[in-house]
Coordinates of C-alpha atoms in Angstrom, one line a residue:
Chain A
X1 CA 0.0 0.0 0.0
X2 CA 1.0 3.5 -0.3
X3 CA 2.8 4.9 2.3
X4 CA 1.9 7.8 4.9
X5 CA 4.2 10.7 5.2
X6 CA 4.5 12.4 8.2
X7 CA 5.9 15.8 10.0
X8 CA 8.3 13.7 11.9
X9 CA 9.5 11.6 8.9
X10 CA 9.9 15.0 7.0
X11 CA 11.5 16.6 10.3
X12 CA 14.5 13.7 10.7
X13 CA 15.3 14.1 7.2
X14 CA 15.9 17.5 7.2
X15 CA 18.4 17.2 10.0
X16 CA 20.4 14.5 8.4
X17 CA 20.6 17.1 5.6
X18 CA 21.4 19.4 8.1
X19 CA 24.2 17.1 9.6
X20 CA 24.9 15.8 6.1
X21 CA 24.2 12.0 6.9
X22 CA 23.5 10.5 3.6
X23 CA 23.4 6.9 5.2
X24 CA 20.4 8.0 7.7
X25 CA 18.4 9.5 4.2
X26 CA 19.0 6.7 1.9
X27 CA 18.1 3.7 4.6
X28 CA 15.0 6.1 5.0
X29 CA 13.9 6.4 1.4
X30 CA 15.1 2.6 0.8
X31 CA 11.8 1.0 0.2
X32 CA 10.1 4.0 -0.7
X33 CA 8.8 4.2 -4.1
X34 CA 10.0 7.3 -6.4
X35 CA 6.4 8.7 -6.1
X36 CA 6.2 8.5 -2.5
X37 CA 10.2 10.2 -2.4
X38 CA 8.9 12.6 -4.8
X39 CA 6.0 13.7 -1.9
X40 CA 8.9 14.2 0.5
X41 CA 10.8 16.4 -1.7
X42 CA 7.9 18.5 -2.0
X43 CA 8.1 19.3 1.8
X44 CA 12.2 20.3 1.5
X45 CA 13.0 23.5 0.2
X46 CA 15.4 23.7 -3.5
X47 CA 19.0 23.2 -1.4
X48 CA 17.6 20.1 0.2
X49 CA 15.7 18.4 -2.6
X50 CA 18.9 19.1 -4.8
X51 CA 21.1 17.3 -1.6
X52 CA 18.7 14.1 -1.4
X53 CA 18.2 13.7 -5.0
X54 CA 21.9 13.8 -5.5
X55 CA 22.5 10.9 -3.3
X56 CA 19.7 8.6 -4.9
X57 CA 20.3 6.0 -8.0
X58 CA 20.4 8.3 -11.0
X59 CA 17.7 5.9 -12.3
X60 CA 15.5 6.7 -9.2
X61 CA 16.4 10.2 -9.9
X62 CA 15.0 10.7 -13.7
X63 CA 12.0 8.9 -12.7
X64 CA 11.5 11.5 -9.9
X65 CA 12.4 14.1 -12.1
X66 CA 10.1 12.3 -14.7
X67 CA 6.9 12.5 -12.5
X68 CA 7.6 15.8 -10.9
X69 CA 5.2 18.7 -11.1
X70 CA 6.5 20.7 -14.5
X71 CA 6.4 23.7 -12.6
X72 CA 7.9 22.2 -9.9
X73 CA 10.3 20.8 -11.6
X74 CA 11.4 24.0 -13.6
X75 CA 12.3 25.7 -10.8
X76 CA 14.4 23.0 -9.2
X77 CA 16.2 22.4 -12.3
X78 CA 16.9 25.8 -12.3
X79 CA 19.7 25.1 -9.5
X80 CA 21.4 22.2 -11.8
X81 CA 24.5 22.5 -14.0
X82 CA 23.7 21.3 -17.9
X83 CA 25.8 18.1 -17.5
X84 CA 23.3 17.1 -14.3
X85 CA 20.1 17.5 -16.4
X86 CA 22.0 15.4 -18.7
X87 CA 22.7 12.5 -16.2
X88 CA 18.8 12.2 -15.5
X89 CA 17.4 13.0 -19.7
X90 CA 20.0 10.3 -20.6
X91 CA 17.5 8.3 -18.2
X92 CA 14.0 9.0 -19.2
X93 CA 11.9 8.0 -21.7
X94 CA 12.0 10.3 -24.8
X95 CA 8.5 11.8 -24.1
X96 CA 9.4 13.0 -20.5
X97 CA 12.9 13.9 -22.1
X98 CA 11.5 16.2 -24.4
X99 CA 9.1 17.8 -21.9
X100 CA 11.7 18.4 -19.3
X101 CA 14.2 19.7 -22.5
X102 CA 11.0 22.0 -23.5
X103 CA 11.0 23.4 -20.2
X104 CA 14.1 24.9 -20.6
X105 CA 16.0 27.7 -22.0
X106 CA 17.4 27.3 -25.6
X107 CA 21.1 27.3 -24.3
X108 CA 20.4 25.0 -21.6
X109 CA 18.3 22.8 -24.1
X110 CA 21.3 22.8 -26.4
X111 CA 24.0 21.8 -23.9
X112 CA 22.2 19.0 -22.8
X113 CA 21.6 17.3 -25.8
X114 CA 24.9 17.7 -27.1
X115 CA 25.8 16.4 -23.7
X116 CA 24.0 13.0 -24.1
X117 CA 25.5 9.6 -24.4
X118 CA 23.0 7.5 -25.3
X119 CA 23.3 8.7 -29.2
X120 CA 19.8 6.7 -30.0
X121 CA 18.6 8.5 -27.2
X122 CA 19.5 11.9 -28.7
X123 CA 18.5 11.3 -32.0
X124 CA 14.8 10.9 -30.6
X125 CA 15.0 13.6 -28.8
X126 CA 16.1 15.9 -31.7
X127 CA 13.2 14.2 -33.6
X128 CA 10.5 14.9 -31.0
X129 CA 11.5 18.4 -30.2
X130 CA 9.6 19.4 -33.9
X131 CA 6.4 18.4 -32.8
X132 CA 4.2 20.9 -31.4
X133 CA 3.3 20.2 -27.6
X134 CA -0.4 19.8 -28.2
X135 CA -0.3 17.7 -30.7
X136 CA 0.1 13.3 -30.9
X137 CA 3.9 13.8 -32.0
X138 CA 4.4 16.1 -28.9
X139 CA 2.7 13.3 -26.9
X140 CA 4.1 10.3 -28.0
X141 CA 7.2 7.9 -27.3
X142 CA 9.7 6.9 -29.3
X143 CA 10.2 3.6 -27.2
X144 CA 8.4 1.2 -28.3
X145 CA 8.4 -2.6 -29.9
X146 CA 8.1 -3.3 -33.5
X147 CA 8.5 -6.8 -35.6
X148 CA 8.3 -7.4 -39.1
X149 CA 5.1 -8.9 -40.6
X150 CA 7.1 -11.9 -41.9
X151 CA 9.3 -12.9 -38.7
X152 CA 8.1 -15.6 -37.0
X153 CA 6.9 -15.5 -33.0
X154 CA 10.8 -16.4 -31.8
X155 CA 12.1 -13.4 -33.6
X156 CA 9.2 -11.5 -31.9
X157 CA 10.4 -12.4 -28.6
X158 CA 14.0 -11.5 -29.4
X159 CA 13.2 -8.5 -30.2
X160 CA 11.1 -7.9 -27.0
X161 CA 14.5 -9.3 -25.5
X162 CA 16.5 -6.8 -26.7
X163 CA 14.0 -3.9 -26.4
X164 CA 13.5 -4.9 -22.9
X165 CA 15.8 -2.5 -21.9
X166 CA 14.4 1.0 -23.2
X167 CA 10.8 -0.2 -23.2
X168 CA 9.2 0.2 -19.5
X169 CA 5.7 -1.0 -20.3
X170 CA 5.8 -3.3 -23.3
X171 CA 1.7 -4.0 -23.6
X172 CA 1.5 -4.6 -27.3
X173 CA 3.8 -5.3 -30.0
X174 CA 3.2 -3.0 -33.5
X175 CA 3.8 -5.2 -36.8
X176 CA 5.2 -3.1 -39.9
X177 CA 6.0 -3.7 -43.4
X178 CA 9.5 -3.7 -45.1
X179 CA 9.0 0.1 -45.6
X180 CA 8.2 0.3 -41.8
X181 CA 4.5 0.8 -42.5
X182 CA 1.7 0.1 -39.9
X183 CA -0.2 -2.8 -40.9
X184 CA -1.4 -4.2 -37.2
X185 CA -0.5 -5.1 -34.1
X186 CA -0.3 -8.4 -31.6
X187 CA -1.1 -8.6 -27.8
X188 CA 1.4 -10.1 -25.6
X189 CA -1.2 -12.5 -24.9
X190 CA -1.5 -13.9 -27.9
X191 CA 2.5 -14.0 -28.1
X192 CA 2.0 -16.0 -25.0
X193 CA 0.2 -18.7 -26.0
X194 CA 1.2 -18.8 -29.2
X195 CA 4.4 -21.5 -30.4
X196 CA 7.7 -20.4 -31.3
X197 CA 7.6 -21.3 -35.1
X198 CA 4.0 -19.5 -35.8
X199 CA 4.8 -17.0 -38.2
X200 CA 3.3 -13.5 -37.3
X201 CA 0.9 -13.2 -40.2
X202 CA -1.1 -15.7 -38.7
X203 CA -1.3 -14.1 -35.1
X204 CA -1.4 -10.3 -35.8
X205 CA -5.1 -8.2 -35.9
X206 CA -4.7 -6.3 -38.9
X207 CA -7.4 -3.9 -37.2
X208 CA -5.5 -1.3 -35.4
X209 CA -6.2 2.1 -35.1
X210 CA -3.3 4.7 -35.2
X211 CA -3.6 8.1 -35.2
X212 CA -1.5 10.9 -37.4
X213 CA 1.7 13.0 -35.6
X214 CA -0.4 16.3 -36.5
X215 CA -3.5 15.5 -34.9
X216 CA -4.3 18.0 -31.5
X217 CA -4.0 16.3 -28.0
X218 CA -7.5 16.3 -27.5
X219 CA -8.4 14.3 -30.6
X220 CA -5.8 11.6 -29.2
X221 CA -7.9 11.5 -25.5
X222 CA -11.5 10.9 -28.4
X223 CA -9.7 7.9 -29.9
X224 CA -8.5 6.2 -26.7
X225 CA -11.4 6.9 -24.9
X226 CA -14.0 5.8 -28.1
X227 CA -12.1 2.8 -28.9
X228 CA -11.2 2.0 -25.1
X229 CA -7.0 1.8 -25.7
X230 CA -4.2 1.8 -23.5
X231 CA -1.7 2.9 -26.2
X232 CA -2.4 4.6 -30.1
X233 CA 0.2 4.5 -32.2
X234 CA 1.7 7.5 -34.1
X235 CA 2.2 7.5 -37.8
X236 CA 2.8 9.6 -40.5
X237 CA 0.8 10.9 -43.5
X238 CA 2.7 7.8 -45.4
X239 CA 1.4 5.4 -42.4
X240 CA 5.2 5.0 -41.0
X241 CA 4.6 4.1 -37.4
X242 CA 6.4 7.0 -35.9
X243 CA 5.8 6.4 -31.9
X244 CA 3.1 5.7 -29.7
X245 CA 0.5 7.6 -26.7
X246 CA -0.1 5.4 -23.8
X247 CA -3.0 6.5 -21.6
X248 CA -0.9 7.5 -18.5
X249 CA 0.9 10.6 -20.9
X250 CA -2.7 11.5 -21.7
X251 CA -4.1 11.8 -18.1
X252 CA -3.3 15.6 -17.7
X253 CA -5.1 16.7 -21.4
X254 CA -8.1 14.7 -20.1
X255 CA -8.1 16.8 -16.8
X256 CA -7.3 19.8 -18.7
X257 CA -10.0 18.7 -21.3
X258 CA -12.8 18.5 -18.5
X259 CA -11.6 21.9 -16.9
X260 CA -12.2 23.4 -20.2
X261 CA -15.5 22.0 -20.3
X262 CA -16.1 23.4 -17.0
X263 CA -14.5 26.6 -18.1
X264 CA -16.9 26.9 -21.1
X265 CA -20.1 26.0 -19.3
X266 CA -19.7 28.2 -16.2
X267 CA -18.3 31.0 -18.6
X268 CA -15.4 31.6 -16.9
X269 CA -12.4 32.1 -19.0
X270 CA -9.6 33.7 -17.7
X271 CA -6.9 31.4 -16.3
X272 CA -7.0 30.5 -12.7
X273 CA -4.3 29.3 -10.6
X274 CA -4.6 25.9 -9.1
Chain B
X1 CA -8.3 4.8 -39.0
X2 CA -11.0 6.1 -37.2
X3 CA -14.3 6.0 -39.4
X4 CA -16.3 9.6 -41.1
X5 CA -19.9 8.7 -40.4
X6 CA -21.9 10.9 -42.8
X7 CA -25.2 11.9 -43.3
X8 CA -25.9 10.3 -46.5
X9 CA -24.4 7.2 -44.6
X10 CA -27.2 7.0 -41.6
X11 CA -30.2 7.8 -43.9
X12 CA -28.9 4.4 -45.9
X13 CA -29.2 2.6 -43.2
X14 CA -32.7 4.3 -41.7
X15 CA -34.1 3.7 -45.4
X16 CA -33.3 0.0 -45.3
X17 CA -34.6 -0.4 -41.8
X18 CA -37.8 1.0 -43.1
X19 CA -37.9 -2.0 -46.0
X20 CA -36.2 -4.5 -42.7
X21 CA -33.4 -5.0 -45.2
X22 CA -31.3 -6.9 -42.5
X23 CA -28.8 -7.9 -45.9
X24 CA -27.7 -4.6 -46.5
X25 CA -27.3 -3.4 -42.8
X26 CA -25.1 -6.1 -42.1
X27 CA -22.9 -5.7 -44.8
X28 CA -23.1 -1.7 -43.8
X29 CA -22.2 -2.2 -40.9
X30 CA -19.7 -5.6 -41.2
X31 CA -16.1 -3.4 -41.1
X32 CA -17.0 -0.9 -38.5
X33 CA -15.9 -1.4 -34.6
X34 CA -18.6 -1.2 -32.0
X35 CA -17.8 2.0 -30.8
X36 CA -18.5 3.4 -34.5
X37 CA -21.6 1.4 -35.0
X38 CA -22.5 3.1 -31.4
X39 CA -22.4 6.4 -33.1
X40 CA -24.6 5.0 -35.5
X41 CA -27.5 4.4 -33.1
X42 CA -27.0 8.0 -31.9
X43 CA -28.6 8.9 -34.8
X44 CA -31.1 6.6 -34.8
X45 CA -34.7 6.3 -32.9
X46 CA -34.9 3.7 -30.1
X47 CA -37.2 1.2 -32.2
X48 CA -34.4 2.2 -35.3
X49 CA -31.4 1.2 -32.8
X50 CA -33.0 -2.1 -31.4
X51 CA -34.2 -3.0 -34.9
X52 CA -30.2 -3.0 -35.6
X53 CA -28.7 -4.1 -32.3
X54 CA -31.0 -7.6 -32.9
X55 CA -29.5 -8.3 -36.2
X56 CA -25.4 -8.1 -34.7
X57 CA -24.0 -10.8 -32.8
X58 CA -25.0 -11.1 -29.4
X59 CA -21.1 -10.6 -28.9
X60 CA -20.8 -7.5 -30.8
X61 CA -24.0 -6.2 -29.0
X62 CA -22.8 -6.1 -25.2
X63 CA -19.6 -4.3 -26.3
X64 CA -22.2 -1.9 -27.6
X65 CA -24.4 -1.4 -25.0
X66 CA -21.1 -1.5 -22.1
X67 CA -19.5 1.4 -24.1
X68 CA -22.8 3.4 -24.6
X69 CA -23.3 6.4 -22.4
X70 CA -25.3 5.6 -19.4
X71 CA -28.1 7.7 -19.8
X72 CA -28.9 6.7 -23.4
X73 CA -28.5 2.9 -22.0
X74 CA -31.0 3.3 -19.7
X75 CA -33.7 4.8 -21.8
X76 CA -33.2 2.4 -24.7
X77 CA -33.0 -0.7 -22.6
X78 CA -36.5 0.1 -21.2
X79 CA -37.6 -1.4 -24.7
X80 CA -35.9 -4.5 -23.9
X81 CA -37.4 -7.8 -22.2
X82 CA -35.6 -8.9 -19.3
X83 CA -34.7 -12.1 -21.7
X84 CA -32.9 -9.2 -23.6
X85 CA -31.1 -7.8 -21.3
X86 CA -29.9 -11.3 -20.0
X87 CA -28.1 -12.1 -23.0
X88 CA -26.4 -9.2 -23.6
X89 CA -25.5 -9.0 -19.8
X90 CA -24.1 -12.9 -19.7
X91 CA -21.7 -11.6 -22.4
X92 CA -20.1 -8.5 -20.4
X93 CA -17.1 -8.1 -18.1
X94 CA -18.2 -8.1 -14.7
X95 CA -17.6 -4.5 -13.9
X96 CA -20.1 -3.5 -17.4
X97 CA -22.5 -5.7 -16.5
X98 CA -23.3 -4.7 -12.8
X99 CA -23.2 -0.9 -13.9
X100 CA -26.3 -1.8 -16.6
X101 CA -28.0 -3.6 -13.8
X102 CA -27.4 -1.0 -11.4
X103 CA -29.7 1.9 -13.5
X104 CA -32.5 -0.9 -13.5
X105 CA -35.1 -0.8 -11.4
X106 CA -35.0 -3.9 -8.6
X107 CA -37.6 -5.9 -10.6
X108 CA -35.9 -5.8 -13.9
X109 CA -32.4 -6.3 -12.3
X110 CA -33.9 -9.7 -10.0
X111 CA -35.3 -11.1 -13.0
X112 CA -31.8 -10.5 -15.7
X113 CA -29.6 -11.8 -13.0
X114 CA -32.1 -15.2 -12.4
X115 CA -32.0 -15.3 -16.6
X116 CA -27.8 -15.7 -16.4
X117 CA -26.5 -18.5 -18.3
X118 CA -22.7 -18.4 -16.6
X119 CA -23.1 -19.3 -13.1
X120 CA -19.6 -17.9 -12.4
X121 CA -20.6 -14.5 -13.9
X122 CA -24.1 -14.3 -12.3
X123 CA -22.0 -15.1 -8.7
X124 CA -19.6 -12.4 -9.8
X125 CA -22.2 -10.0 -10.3
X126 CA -23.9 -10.3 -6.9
X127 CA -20.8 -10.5 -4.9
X128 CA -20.0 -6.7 -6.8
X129 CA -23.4 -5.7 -6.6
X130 CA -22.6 -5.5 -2.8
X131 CA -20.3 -2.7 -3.1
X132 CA -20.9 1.4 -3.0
X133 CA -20.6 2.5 -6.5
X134 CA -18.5 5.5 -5.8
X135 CA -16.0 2.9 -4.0
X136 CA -13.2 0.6 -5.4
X137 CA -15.1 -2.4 -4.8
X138 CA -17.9 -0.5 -7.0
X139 CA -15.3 0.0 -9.9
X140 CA -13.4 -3.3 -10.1
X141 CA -14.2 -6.2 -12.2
X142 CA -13.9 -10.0 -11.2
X143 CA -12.0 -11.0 -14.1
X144 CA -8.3 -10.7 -13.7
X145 CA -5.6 -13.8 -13.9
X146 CA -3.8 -14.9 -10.7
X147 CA -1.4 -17.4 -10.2
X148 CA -0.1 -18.9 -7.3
X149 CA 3.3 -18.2 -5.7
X150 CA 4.7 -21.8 -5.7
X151 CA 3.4 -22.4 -9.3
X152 CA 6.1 -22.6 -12.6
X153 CA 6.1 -20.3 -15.5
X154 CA 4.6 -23.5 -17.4
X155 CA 1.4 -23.5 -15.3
X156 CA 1.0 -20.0 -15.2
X157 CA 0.7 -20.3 -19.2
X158 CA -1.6 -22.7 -19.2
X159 CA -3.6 -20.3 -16.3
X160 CA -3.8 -17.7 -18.9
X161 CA -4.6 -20.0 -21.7
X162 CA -7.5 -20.9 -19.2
X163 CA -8.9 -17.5 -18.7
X164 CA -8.1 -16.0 -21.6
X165 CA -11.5 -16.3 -22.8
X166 CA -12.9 -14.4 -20.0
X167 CA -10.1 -12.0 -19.8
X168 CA -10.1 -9.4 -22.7
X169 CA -6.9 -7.5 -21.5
X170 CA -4.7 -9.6 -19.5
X171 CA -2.1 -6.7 -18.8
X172 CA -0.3 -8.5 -15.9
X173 CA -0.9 -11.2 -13.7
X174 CA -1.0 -11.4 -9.9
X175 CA 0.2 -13.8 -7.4
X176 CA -1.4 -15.1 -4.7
X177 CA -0.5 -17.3 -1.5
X178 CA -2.7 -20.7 -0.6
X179 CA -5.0 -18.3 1.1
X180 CA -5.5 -16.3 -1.9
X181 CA -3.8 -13.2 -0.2
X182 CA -2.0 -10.6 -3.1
X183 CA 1.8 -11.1 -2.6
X184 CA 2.8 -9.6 -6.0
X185 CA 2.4 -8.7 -9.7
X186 CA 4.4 -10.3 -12.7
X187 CA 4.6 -8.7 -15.8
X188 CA 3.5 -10.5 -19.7
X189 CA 7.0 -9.0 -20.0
X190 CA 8.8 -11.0 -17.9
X191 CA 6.6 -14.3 -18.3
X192 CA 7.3 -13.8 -22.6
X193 CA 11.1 -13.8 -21.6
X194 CA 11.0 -16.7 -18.9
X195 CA 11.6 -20.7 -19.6
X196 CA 8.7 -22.9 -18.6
X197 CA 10.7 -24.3 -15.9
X198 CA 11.2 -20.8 -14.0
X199 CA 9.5 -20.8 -10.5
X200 CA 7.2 -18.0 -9.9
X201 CA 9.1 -16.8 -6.8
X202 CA 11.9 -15.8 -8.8
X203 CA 10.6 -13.7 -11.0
X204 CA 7.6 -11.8 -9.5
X205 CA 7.5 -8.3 -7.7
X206 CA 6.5 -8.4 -4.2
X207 CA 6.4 -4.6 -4.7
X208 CA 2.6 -4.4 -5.7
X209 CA 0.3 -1.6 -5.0
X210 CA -3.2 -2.2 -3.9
X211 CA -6.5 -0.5 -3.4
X212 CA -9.1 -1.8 -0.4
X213 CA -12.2 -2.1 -1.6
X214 CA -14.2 0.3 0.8
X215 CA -11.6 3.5 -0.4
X216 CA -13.2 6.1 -2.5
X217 CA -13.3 5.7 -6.1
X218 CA -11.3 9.3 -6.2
X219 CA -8.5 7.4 -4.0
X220 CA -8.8 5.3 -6.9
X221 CA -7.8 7.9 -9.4
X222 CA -5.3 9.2 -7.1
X223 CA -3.5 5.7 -6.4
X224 CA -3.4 5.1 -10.3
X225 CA -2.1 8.6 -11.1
X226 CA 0.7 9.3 -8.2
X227 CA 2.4 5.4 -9.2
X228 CA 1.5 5.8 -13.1
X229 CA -0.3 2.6 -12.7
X230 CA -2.7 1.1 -15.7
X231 CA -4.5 -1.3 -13.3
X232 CA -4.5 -1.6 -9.6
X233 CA -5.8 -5.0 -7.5
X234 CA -8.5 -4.1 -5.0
X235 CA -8.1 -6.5 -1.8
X236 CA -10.2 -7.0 1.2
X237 CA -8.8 -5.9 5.1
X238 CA -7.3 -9.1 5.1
X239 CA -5.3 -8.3 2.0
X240 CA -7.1 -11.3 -0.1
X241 CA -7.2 -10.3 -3.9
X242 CA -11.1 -9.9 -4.9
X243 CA -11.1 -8.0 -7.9
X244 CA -8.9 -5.4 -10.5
X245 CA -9.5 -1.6 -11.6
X246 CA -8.0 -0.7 -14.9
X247 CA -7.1 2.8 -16.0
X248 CA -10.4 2.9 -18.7
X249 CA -12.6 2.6 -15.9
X250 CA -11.7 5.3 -14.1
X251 CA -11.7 7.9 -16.6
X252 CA -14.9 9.1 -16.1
X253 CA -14.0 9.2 -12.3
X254 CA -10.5 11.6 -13.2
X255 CA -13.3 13.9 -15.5
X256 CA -15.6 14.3 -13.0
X257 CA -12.7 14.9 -10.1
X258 CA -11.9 17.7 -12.6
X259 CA -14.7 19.1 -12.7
X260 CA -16.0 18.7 -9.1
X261 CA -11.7 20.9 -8.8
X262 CA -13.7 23.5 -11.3
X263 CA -17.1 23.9 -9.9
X264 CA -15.1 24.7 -6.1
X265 CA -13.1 26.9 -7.9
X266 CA -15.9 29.3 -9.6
X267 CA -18.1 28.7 -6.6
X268 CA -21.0 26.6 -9.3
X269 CA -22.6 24.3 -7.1
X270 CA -25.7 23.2 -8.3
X271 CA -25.9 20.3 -11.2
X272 CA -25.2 21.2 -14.8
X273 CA -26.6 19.1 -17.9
X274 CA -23.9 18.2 -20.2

């Protein structure tokens, strides 16, 4: 279950900042999720937030630094060299990369990327960074598994094998053409229970709806919600599968969507601070 | 891609209801997802939209009538026998079916859940019919694969071979002790990349979040959102797995939640039609 904070946690880790014991903070936040270490750093001012986060895993870190409030997280970065916002974007998942790049100023936006190691990484990034914020390309993920309408299931799971890595939340695999068309998709399910030799035109559903990278944000939160999706791919006029939405990145334009409504109905228009 | 339904397109299909040409509506209708062919009956009348939803199979039907929007359920299934409703209501996940039986009056809803062909479903449906609707327990549905901690990969396969007839989106799978208490989640991930000899125990993650069933379904929301989760396991006090909320069903809960945030904010209080 999620885990209670209270004063007194947040009290005895601000005097082992204080009294610089990293040993006393990290046994603390050891079993914590990086949600529930995120809630903590909310309660510790920019000096001390910047202290903790320094002594977690960077992994832990960019997925902080992932989840973080935007405007939260814009201020605190404001206190971090180029080659530290580097460490963590190296980390994240393109989408979150590009937000947290977006955020920033064009200088800092330029040192980090040319600061980044992971050169697949990068070139994503780049990519992502033309597509306007509010529209599916701004939303969508690079990461994501692809195989090749004429493999066969064991090349499938190879290739989930060696995606593993980058890929956090697999859910379905996307099937393309030789020209790296859309032409379906496959449920891990069905991978499942389906034998190593089955070639993957007999498994795929050729019925899969995409949507194109131009498309606004809230036309993205129609499809899912209409056809009941945890992920949409992204393609391009051509049909190149170009990334994919999962329903978690598309949370906030829902609320935003419904606050609009509200907005709309009660006739109030001018922005309101939450 | 998603479909353009055009005027010319619905007076087609009201012309040959008029002349009960089932042929041609079928073959109208043969390519297009349920949600589409739910847009469809928008435009029809009620006697139109039944005269339609007869002809498609039964299957097609309760994705139909789980999808449509409440409101417009319960005022077109008041033209239905309780015979009706039963065989559309035997077809749905657990969760759909007890929402449709819910907005019936007590009669009606006796008499569908006495009709029930599966016996597993109809006891699934009473058990959930228990629980608050604005509570976990009210959101979850039954259906959900568990396996059992001192099982083998190989017998967790053959588990979801089992239910995957029940189970439209398998997602993960949880484990469970002898007593059928939640001890972990296991990824289709993991289980694709596993050898059928691999003991459960090593592979699962003990580091599962849950919901109880009594919280709030805006916990709910808040649970799934703070851990970016795309289905949570409700348990019971005792920590015994009884159901499983997935992101889809909650997204009416986040729009409301926004808008309840809204209405505070502009100090509207009373109800608004949408």
């Amino acid at each position: 279950m999620a885990l209670e904070i209270t004063k007194a946690f947040i009290e005895e880790i601000e005097e082992a900042i204080e009294r610089a014991d990293a040993a006393y903070i990290l046994s603390s936040l050891e079993d914590m999720y990086p949600a529930d270490i995120t809630t903590v750093l909310y309660e510790l001012n920019t000096p001390q937030s910047k202290y903790v986060l320094d002594l977690l895993e960077p992994e832990v870190g960019s997925e902080i630094l992932s989840g973080i409030d935007p405007e939260v997280r814009n201020n605190f970065l404001k206190s971090f060299t180029s080659e530290e916002i580097a460490r963590y974007v190296n980390l994240m998942e393109s989408d979150d990369a590009v937000d947290v790049l977006n955020e920033q100023k064009v200088q800092v936006r330029e040192e980090v990327i040319s600061l980044l190691d992971n050169e697949e990484k990068a070139a994503d990034i780049i990519d992502l960074l033309h597509y306007e914020e509010d529209s599916a390309g701004g939303l969508m993920a690079k990461e994501l598994v692809k195989v090749n309408l004429h493999w066969r299931v064991r090349q499938c799971i190879a290739e989930i094998r060696r995606q593993a890595e980058t890929v956090e939340k697999v859910g379905g695999v996307y099937v393309v053409d030789d020209k790296d068309k859309l032409v379906g998709r496959l449920g891990l399910k069905a991978l499942i229970l389906a034998h190593d030799e089955t070639p993957i035109t007999e498994l795929y559903d050729p019925d899969v709806i995409s949507i194109e990278s131009y498309k606004k944000d809230t036309e993205v939160v129609d499809v899912m919600q209409k056809y009941d999706l945890e992920a949409v791919p992204v393609v391009n006029a051509q049909g190149k599968l170009l990334g994919r939405i999962t329903i978690d990145d598309v949370v906030d334009v829902i609320q935003e969507q419904a606050e609009t409504t509200m907005q709309l109905m009660t006739g109030v228009t001018e922005n309101t601070d939450e």
